[in-house]
Amino acid sequence: MTLIKRIIIFLFVFIALVLFGLYRYYINDVLRYEPLIHEDLKAVGLEEYTPLLLGLVMQETKGKGSDPMQASESLGLAKEAIKDPEKSVQQGVRHFSDVYAYGQKQHVDLATIVQSYNMGISYIDYVKNHGGHHTQELAKSFSLAKVKANPNLYTCKNNPNNFRYPYCYGDFTYSEKVLKKAKYFELYEKIKDRLKQN
């Protein structure tokens, strides 16, 4: 066997192992919520956003824990107060549906809607008053205003090495992260649909 063939086989095996590891660690736990997310979204006419919410779950918890959609705070509860994953999904979808409907009414872009899942529905008003399109700079300025209003609450644990510091309210990169992760699940859905057709 030539050296080139050995290298190709090694690379193939290495890539297969990496993909399997990614699937097992990141994607498998998220995908178990796909049917529930899809059904809850379908009930409000938003089933096309299933990959997006799977990306959101991946960003929030990688599908682990009792509150996979980190939906407790949208009810005004403490973080991870929800102890039933099914209730977390139901509330997470309800919260997304609410911010989506309000975002549509205010004519902001999808990135703003996704960011408002993390930063609260008032972020939609903020973006509407600043051009209607989310940017990291807008998210930073919104975060900083919240920090200045509650400096003892949003501190990043006084850690200047925290990537969010000093923008310690929410995650100003949240929208970009979720939309990027959603692409994995869009691809997954396309492959799944194609396999069903064959």
PDB file of C-alpha atoms in Angstrom:
ATOM      1  CA  MET A   1       0.000   0.000   0.000  1.00  0.00           C
ATOM      2  CA  THR A   2       1.404   3.348  -0.977  1.00  0.00           C
ATOM      3  CA  LEU A   3       1.981   6.112   1.528  1.00  0.00           C
ATOM      4  CA  ILE A   4      -0.679   8.298  -0.139  1.00  0.00           C
ATOM      5  CA  LYS A   5      -3.336   5.572   0.248  1.00  0.00           C
ATOM      6  CA  ARG A   6      -2.409   5.139   3.905  1.00  0.00           C
ATOM      7  CA  ILE A   7      -2.716   8.882   4.473  1.00  0.00           C
ATOM      8  CA  ILE A   8      -6.121   8.970   2.729  1.00  0.00           C
ATOM      9  CA  ILE A   9      -7.398   6.036   4.815  1.00  0.00           C
ATOM     10  CA  PHE A  10      -6.073   7.640   8.002  1.00  0.00           C
ATOM     11  CA  LEU A  11      -7.743  10.954   7.164  1.00  0.00           C
ATOM     12  CA  PHE A  12     -11.018   9.218   6.333  1.00  0.00           C
ATOM     13  CA  VAL A  13     -11.010   7.308   9.646  1.00  0.00           C
ATOM     14  CA  PHE A  14      -9.987  10.439  11.564  1.00  0.00           C
ATOM     15  CA  ILE A  15     -12.772  12.549  10.019  1.00  0.00           C
ATOM     16  CA  ALA A  16     -15.324   9.775  10.650  1.00  0.00           C
ATOM     17  CA  LEU A  17     -14.294   9.584  14.322  1.00  0.00           C
ATOM     18  CA  VAL A  18     -14.458  13.371  14.705  1.00  0.00           C
ATOM     19  CA  LEU A  19     -17.926  13.505  13.126  1.00  0.00           C
ATOM     20  CA  PHE A  20     -19.127  10.635  15.309  1.00  0.00           C
ATOM     21  CA  GLY A  21     -17.764  12.384  18.384  1.00  0.00           C
ATOM     22  CA  LEU A  22     -19.474  15.636  17.438  1.00  0.00           C
ATOM     23  CA  TYR A  23     -22.718  13.791  16.869  1.00  0.00           C
ATOM     24  CA  ARG A  24     -22.540  11.925  20.174  1.00  0.00           C
ATOM     25  CA  TYR A  25     -21.459  14.896  22.282  1.00  0.00           C
ATOM     26  CA  TYR A  26     -23.234  17.831  20.662  1.00  0.00           C
ATOM     27  CA  ILE A  27     -26.018  16.760  18.347  1.00  0.00           C
ATOM     28  CA  ASN A  28     -27.519  13.536  19.698  1.00  0.00           C
ATOM     29  CA  ASP A  29     -28.762  15.080  22.965  1.00  0.00           C
ATOM     30  CA  VAL A  30     -30.262  18.015  21.075  1.00  0.00           C
ATOM     31  CA  LEU A  31     -32.035  15.871  18.477  1.00  0.00           C
ATOM     32  CA  ARG A  32     -34.057  14.019  21.090  1.00  0.00           C
ATOM     33  CA  TYR A  33     -36.061  17.256  21.479  1.00  0.00           C
ATOM     34  CA  GLU A  34     -36.721  17.613  17.754  1.00  0.00           C
ATOM     35  CA  PRO A  35     -40.186  15.934  17.708  1.00  0.00           C
ATOM     36  CA  LEU A  36     -41.412  17.957  20.687  1.00  0.00           C
ATOM     37  CA  ILE A  37     -40.027  21.240  19.362  1.00  0.00           C
ATOM     38  CA  HIS A  38     -41.498  20.556  15.923  1.00  0.00           C
ATOM     39  CA  GLU A  39     -44.958  19.751  17.326  1.00  0.00           C
ATOM     40  CA  ASP A  40     -45.013  22.761  19.656  1.00  0.00           C
ATOM     41  CA  LEU A  41     -43.913  25.049  16.820  1.00  0.00           C
ATOM     42  CA  LYS A  42     -46.473  23.504  14.475  1.00  0.00           C
ATOM     43  CA  ALA A  43     -49.213  24.365  16.982  1.00  0.00           C
ATOM     44  CA  VAL A  44     -48.354  28.064  16.507  1.00  0.00           C
ATOM     45  CA  GLY A  45     -47.637  27.846  12.763  1.00  0.00           C
ATOM     46  CA  LEU A  46     -43.861  28.207  13.091  1.00  0.00           C
ATOM     47  CA  GLU A  47     -42.655  24.659  12.370  1.00  0.00           C
ATOM     48  CA  GLU A  48     -40.232  25.949   9.726  1.00  0.00           C
ATOM     49  CA  TYR A  49     -38.124  27.245  12.610  1.00  0.00           C
ATOM     50  CA  THR A  50     -37.452  23.777  14.032  1.00  0.00           C
ATOM     51  CA  PRO A  51     -33.764  23.849  12.939  1.00  0.00           C
ATOM     52  CA  LEU A  52     -33.391  27.322  14.445  1.00  0.00           C
ATOM     53  CA  LEU A  53     -34.704  26.222  17.831  1.00  0.00           C
ATOM     54  CA  LEU A  54     -32.535  23.111  17.729  1.00  0.00           C
ATOM     55  CA  GLY A  55     -29.599  25.478  17.197  1.00  0.00           C
ATOM     56  CA  LEU A  56     -30.850  27.500  20.152  1.00  0.00           C
ATOM     57  CA  VAL A  57     -30.946  24.377  22.357  1.00  0.00           C
ATOM     58  CA  MET A  58     -27.437  23.500  21.208  1.00  0.00           C
ATOM     59  CA  GLN A  59     -26.225  26.968  22.180  1.00  0.00           C
ATOM     60  CA  GLU A  60     -28.046  27.041  25.515  1.00  0.00           C
ATOM     61  CA  THR A  61     -27.334  23.573  26.948  1.00  0.00           C
ATOM     62  CA  LYS A  62     -26.280  21.120  24.205  1.00  0.00           C
ATOM     63  CA  GLY A  63     -29.525  19.345  25.132  1.00  0.00           C
ATOM     64  CA  LYS A  64     -28.345  18.512  28.629  1.00  0.00           C
ATOM     65  CA  GLY A  65     -30.033  19.195  31.960  1.00  0.00           C
ATOM     66  CA  SER A  66     -33.635  19.664  33.035  1.00  0.00           C
ATOM     67  CA  ASP A  67     -34.098  23.031  31.311  1.00  0.00           C
ATOM     68  CA  PRO A  68     -32.639  22.473  27.822  1.00  0.00           C
ATOM     69  CA  MET A  69     -34.074  25.718  26.432  1.00  0.00           C
ATOM     70  CA  GLN A  70     -33.067  27.757  29.496  1.00  0.00           C
ATOM     71  CA  ALA A  71     -36.662  28.946  29.577  1.00  0.00           C
ATOM     72  CA  SER A  72     -37.013  29.516  33.327  1.00  0.00           C
ATOM     73  CA  GLU A  73     -35.970  33.155  33.186  1.00  0.00           C
ATOM     74  CA  SER A  74     -38.596  33.910  30.522  1.00  0.00           C
ATOM     75  CA  LEU A  75     -41.153  33.095  33.245  1.00  0.00           C
ATOM     76  CA  GLY A  76     -39.423  35.416  35.709  1.00  0.00           C
ATOM     77  CA  LEU A  77     -37.969  32.436  37.588  1.00  0.00           C
ATOM     78  CA  ALA A  78     -34.417  31.730  38.660  1.00  0.00           C
ATOM     79  CA  LYS A  79     -32.084  30.107  36.149  1.00  0.00           C
ATOM     80  CA  GLU A  80     -32.837  26.382  35.693  1.00  0.00           C
ATOM     81  CA  ALA A  81     -35.912  26.563  37.928  1.00  0.00           C
ATOM     82  CA  ILE A  82     -37.768  24.393  35.411  1.00  0.00           C
ATOM     83  CA  LYS A  83     -37.012  20.775  36.268  1.00  0.00           C
ATOM     84  CA  ASP A  84     -38.925  19.048  33.469  1.00  0.00           C
ATOM     85  CA  PRO A  85     -37.328  19.110  29.984  1.00  0.00           C
ATOM     86  CA  GLU A  86     -40.729  18.853  28.311  1.00  0.00           C
ATOM     87  CA  LYS A  87     -41.967  21.938  30.181  1.00  0.00           C
ATOM     88  CA  SER A  88     -38.729  23.708  29.267  1.00  0.00           C
ATOM     89  CA  VAL A  89     -39.376  23.064  25.581  1.00  0.00           C
ATOM     90  CA  GLN A  90     -43.009  24.137  25.861  1.00  0.00           C
ATOM     91  CA  GLN A  91     -42.055  27.392  27.565  1.00  0.00           C
ATOM     92  CA  GLY A  92     -39.075  27.953  25.270  1.00  0.00           C
ATOM     93  CA  VAL A  93     -41.271  27.594  22.187  1.00  0.00           C
ATOM     94  CA  ARG A  94     -43.899  29.864  23.758  1.00  0.00           C
ATOM     95  CA  HIS A  95     -41.242  32.485  24.513  1.00  0.00           C
ATOM     96  CA  PHE A  96     -39.824  32.244  20.988  1.00  0.00           C
ATOM     97  CA  SER A  97     -43.334  32.513  19.552  1.00  0.00           C
ATOM     98  CA  ASP A  98     -43.952  35.664  21.603  1.00  0.00           C
ATOM     99  CA  VAL A  99     -40.720  37.384  20.593  1.00  0.00           C
ATOM    100  CA  TYR A 100     -41.203  36.274  16.986  1.00  0.00           C
ATOM    101  CA  ALA A 101     -44.717  37.746  16.839  1.00  0.00           C
ATOM    102  CA  TYR A 102     -43.563  40.996  18.417  1.00  0.00           C
ATOM    103  CA  GLY A 103     -40.517  41.156  16.155  1.00  0.00           C
ATOM    104  CA  GLN A 104     -42.719  40.725  13.082  1.00  0.00           C
ATOM    105  CA  LYS A 105     -45.023  43.472  14.327  1.00  0.00           C
ATOM    106  CA  GLN A 106     -42.051  45.810  14.832  1.00  0.00           C
ATOM    107  CA  HIS A 107     -40.511  44.855  11.437  1.00  0.00           C
ATOM    108  CA  VAL A 108     -37.110  43.795  12.757  1.00  0.00           C
ATOM    109  CA  ASP A 109     -34.922  41.065  11.269  1.00  0.00           C
ATOM    110  CA  LEU A 110     -34.714  37.447  12.407  1.00  0.00           C
ATOM    111  CA  ALA A 111     -31.310  38.014  14.031  1.00  0.00           C
ATOM    112  CA  THR A 112     -32.939  40.589  16.334  1.00  0.00           C
ATOM    113  CA  ILE A 113     -35.671  38.126  17.256  1.00  0.00           C
ATOM    114  CA  VAL A 114     -33.107  35.442  18.096  1.00  0.00           C
ATOM    115  CA  GLN A 115     -31.052  37.914  20.129  1.00  0.00           C
ATOM    116  CA  SER A 116     -34.170  38.973  22.033  1.00  0.00           C
ATOM    117  CA  TYR A 117     -34.648  35.349  23.182  1.00  0.00           C
ATOM    118  CA  ASN A 118     -31.460  35.959  25.147  1.00  0.00           C
ATOM    119  CA  MET A 119     -31.749  39.670  25.963  1.00  0.00           C
ATOM    120  CA  GLY A 120     -35.492  40.070  26.401  1.00  0.00           C
ATOM    121  CA  ILE A 121     -38.274  41.451  24.258  1.00  0.00           C
ATOM    122  CA  SER A 122     -37.261  45.080  24.929  1.00  0.00           C
ATOM    123  CA  TYR A 123     -34.236  44.474  22.687  1.00  0.00           C
ATOM    124  CA  ILE A 124     -36.669  44.423  19.761  1.00  0.00           C
ATOM    125  CA  ASP A 125     -37.822  47.968  20.561  1.00  0.00           C
ATOM    126  CA  TYR A 126     -34.209  49.068  20.937  1.00  0.00           C
ATOM    127  CA  VAL A 127     -33.264  47.701  17.512  1.00  0.00           C
ATOM    128  CA  LYS A 128     -36.405  49.119  15.894  1.00  0.00           C
ATOM    129  CA  ASN A 129     -35.372  52.554  17.146  1.00  0.00           C
ATOM    130  CA  HIS A 130     -31.859  52.029  15.736  1.00  0.00           C
ATOM    131  CA  GLY A 131     -32.524  50.916  12.169  1.00  0.00           C
ATOM    132  CA  GLY A 132     -34.362  47.612  12.543  1.00  0.00           C
ATOM    133  CA  HIS A 133     -31.381  45.293  12.011  1.00  0.00           C
ATOM    134  CA  HIS A 134     -29.384  43.524  14.694  1.00  0.00           C
ATOM    135  CA  THR A 135     -25.652  44.125  14.965  1.00  0.00           C
ATOM    136  CA  GLN A 136     -23.214  43.171  17.694  1.00  0.00           C
ATOM    137  CA  GLU A 137     -22.610  46.867  18.311  1.00  0.00           C
ATOM    138  CA  LEU A 138     -26.313  47.413  19.020  1.00  0.00           C
ATOM    139  CA  ALA A 139     -26.364  44.356  21.310  1.00  0.00           C
ATOM    140  CA  LYS A 140     -23.322  45.724  23.146  1.00  0.00           C
ATOM    141  CA  SER A 141     -24.830  49.171  23.638  1.00  0.00           C
ATOM    142  CA  PHE A 142     -28.122  47.639  24.810  1.00  0.00           C
ATOM    143  CA  SER A 143     -26.234  45.389  27.227  1.00  0.00           C
ATOM    144  CA  LEU A 144     -24.160  48.269  28.571  1.00  0.00           C
ATOM    145  CA  ALA A 145     -27.313  50.311  29.251  1.00  0.00           C
ATOM    146  CA  LYS A 146     -28.714  47.383  31.263  1.00  0.00           C
ATOM    147  CA  VAL A 147     -25.426  47.030  33.150  1.00  0.00           C
ATOM    148  CA  LYS A 148     -25.394  50.737  34.012  1.00  0.00           C
ATOM    149  CA  ALA A 149     -28.979  50.459  35.280  1.00  0.00           C
ATOM    150  CA  ASN A 150     -28.074  47.457  37.507  1.00  0.00           C
ATOM    151  CA  PRO A 151     -24.296  47.499  38.047  1.00  0.00           C
ATOM    152  CA  ASN A 152     -24.430  45.185  41.047  1.00  0.00           C
ATOM    153  CA  LEU A 153     -26.460  42.557  39.204  1.00  0.00           C
ATOM    154  CA  TYR A 154     -24.673  42.277  35.851  1.00  0.00           C
ATOM    155  CA  THR A 155     -21.010  41.979  36.769  1.00  0.00           C
ATOM    156  CA  CYS A 156     -19.590  39.002  34.786  1.00  0.00           C
ATOM    157  CA  LYS A 157     -18.440  37.980  38.303  1.00  0.00           C
ATOM    158  CA  ASN A 158     -16.034  40.933  38.109  1.00  0.00           C
ATOM    159  CA  ASN A 159     -13.890  38.938  35.701  1.00  0.00           C
ATOM    160  CA  PRO A 160     -12.341  41.187  33.023  1.00  0.00           C
ATOM    161  CA  ASN A 161     -11.210  38.033  31.182  1.00  0.00           C
ATOM    162  CA  ASN A 162     -14.842  37.081  30.539  1.00  0.00           C
ATOM    163  CA  PHE A 163     -15.386  37.663  26.792  1.00  0.00           C
ATOM    164  CA  ARG A 164     -18.595  39.577  27.569  1.00  0.00           C
ATOM    165  CA  TYR A 165     -16.971  42.047  29.965  1.00  0.00           C
ATOM    166  CA  PRO A 166     -18.059  44.863  30.389  1.00  0.00           C
ATOM    167  CA  TYR A 167     -21.199  43.937  28.410  1.00  0.00           C
ATOM    168  CA  CYS A 168     -22.413  41.611  31.142  1.00  0.00           C
ATOM    169  CA  TYR A 169     -26.141  41.637  30.401  1.00  0.00           C
ATOM    170  CA  GLY A 170     -26.863  38.717  28.083  1.00  0.00           C
ATOM    171  CA  ASP A 171     -24.506  37.529  25.360  1.00  0.00           C
ATOM    172  CA  PHE A 172     -23.977  40.058  22.572  1.00  0.00           C
ATOM    173  CA  THR A 173     -22.802  37.217  20.272  1.00  0.00           C
ATOM    174  CA  TYR A 174     -25.862  35.045  20.932  1.00  0.00           C
ATOM    175  CA  SER A 175     -27.696  35.560  17.647  1.00  0.00           C
ATOM    176  CA  GLU A 176     -24.668  34.776  15.509  1.00  0.00           C
ATOM    177  CA  LYS A 177     -23.935  31.613  17.504  1.00  0.00           C
ATOM    178  CA  VAL A 178     -27.497  30.289  17.293  1.00  0.00           C
ATOM    179  CA  LEU A 179     -27.897  31.048  13.583  1.00  0.00           C
ATOM    180  CA  LYS A 180     -24.597  29.302  12.847  1.00  0.00           C
ATOM    181  CA  LYS A 181     -25.595  26.201  14.820  1.00  0.00           C
ATOM    182  CA  ALA A 182     -29.030  26.183  13.152  1.00  0.00           C
ATOM    183  CA  LYS A 183     -27.298  25.517   9.814  1.00  0.00           C
ATOM    184  CA  TYR A 184     -26.199  22.076  11.081  1.00  0.00           C
ATOM    185  CA  PHE A 185     -29.801  21.188  11.767  1.00  0.00           C
ATOM    186  CA  GLU A 186     -31.017  22.632   8.471  1.00  0.00           C
ATOM    187  CA  LEU A 187     -28.594  20.240   6.769  1.00  0.00           C
ATOM    188  CA  TYR A 188     -29.800  17.398   8.987  1.00  0.00           C
ATOM    189  CA  GLU A 189     -33.431  18.115   8.057  1.00  0.00           C
ATOM    190  CA  LYS A 190     -32.580  18.141   4.329  1.00  0.00           C
ATOM    191  CA  ILE A 191     -30.771  14.804   4.579  1.00  0.00           C
ATOM    192  CA  LYS A 192     -33.636  13.310   6.594  1.00  0.00           C
ATOM    193  CA  ASP A 193     -36.246  14.501   4.066  1.00  0.00           C
ATOM    194  CA  ARG A 194     -34.200  13.132   1.168  1.00  0.00           C
ATOM    195  CA  LEU A 195     -33.891   9.737   2.855  1.00  0.00           C
ATOM    196  CA  LYS A 196     -37.667   9.657   3.382  1.00  0.00           C
ATOM    197  CA  GLN A 197     -38.246  10.279  -0.323  1.00  0.00           C
ATOM    198  CA  ASN A 198     -35.993   7.371  -1.384  1.00  0.00           C
TER     199      ASN A 198
END
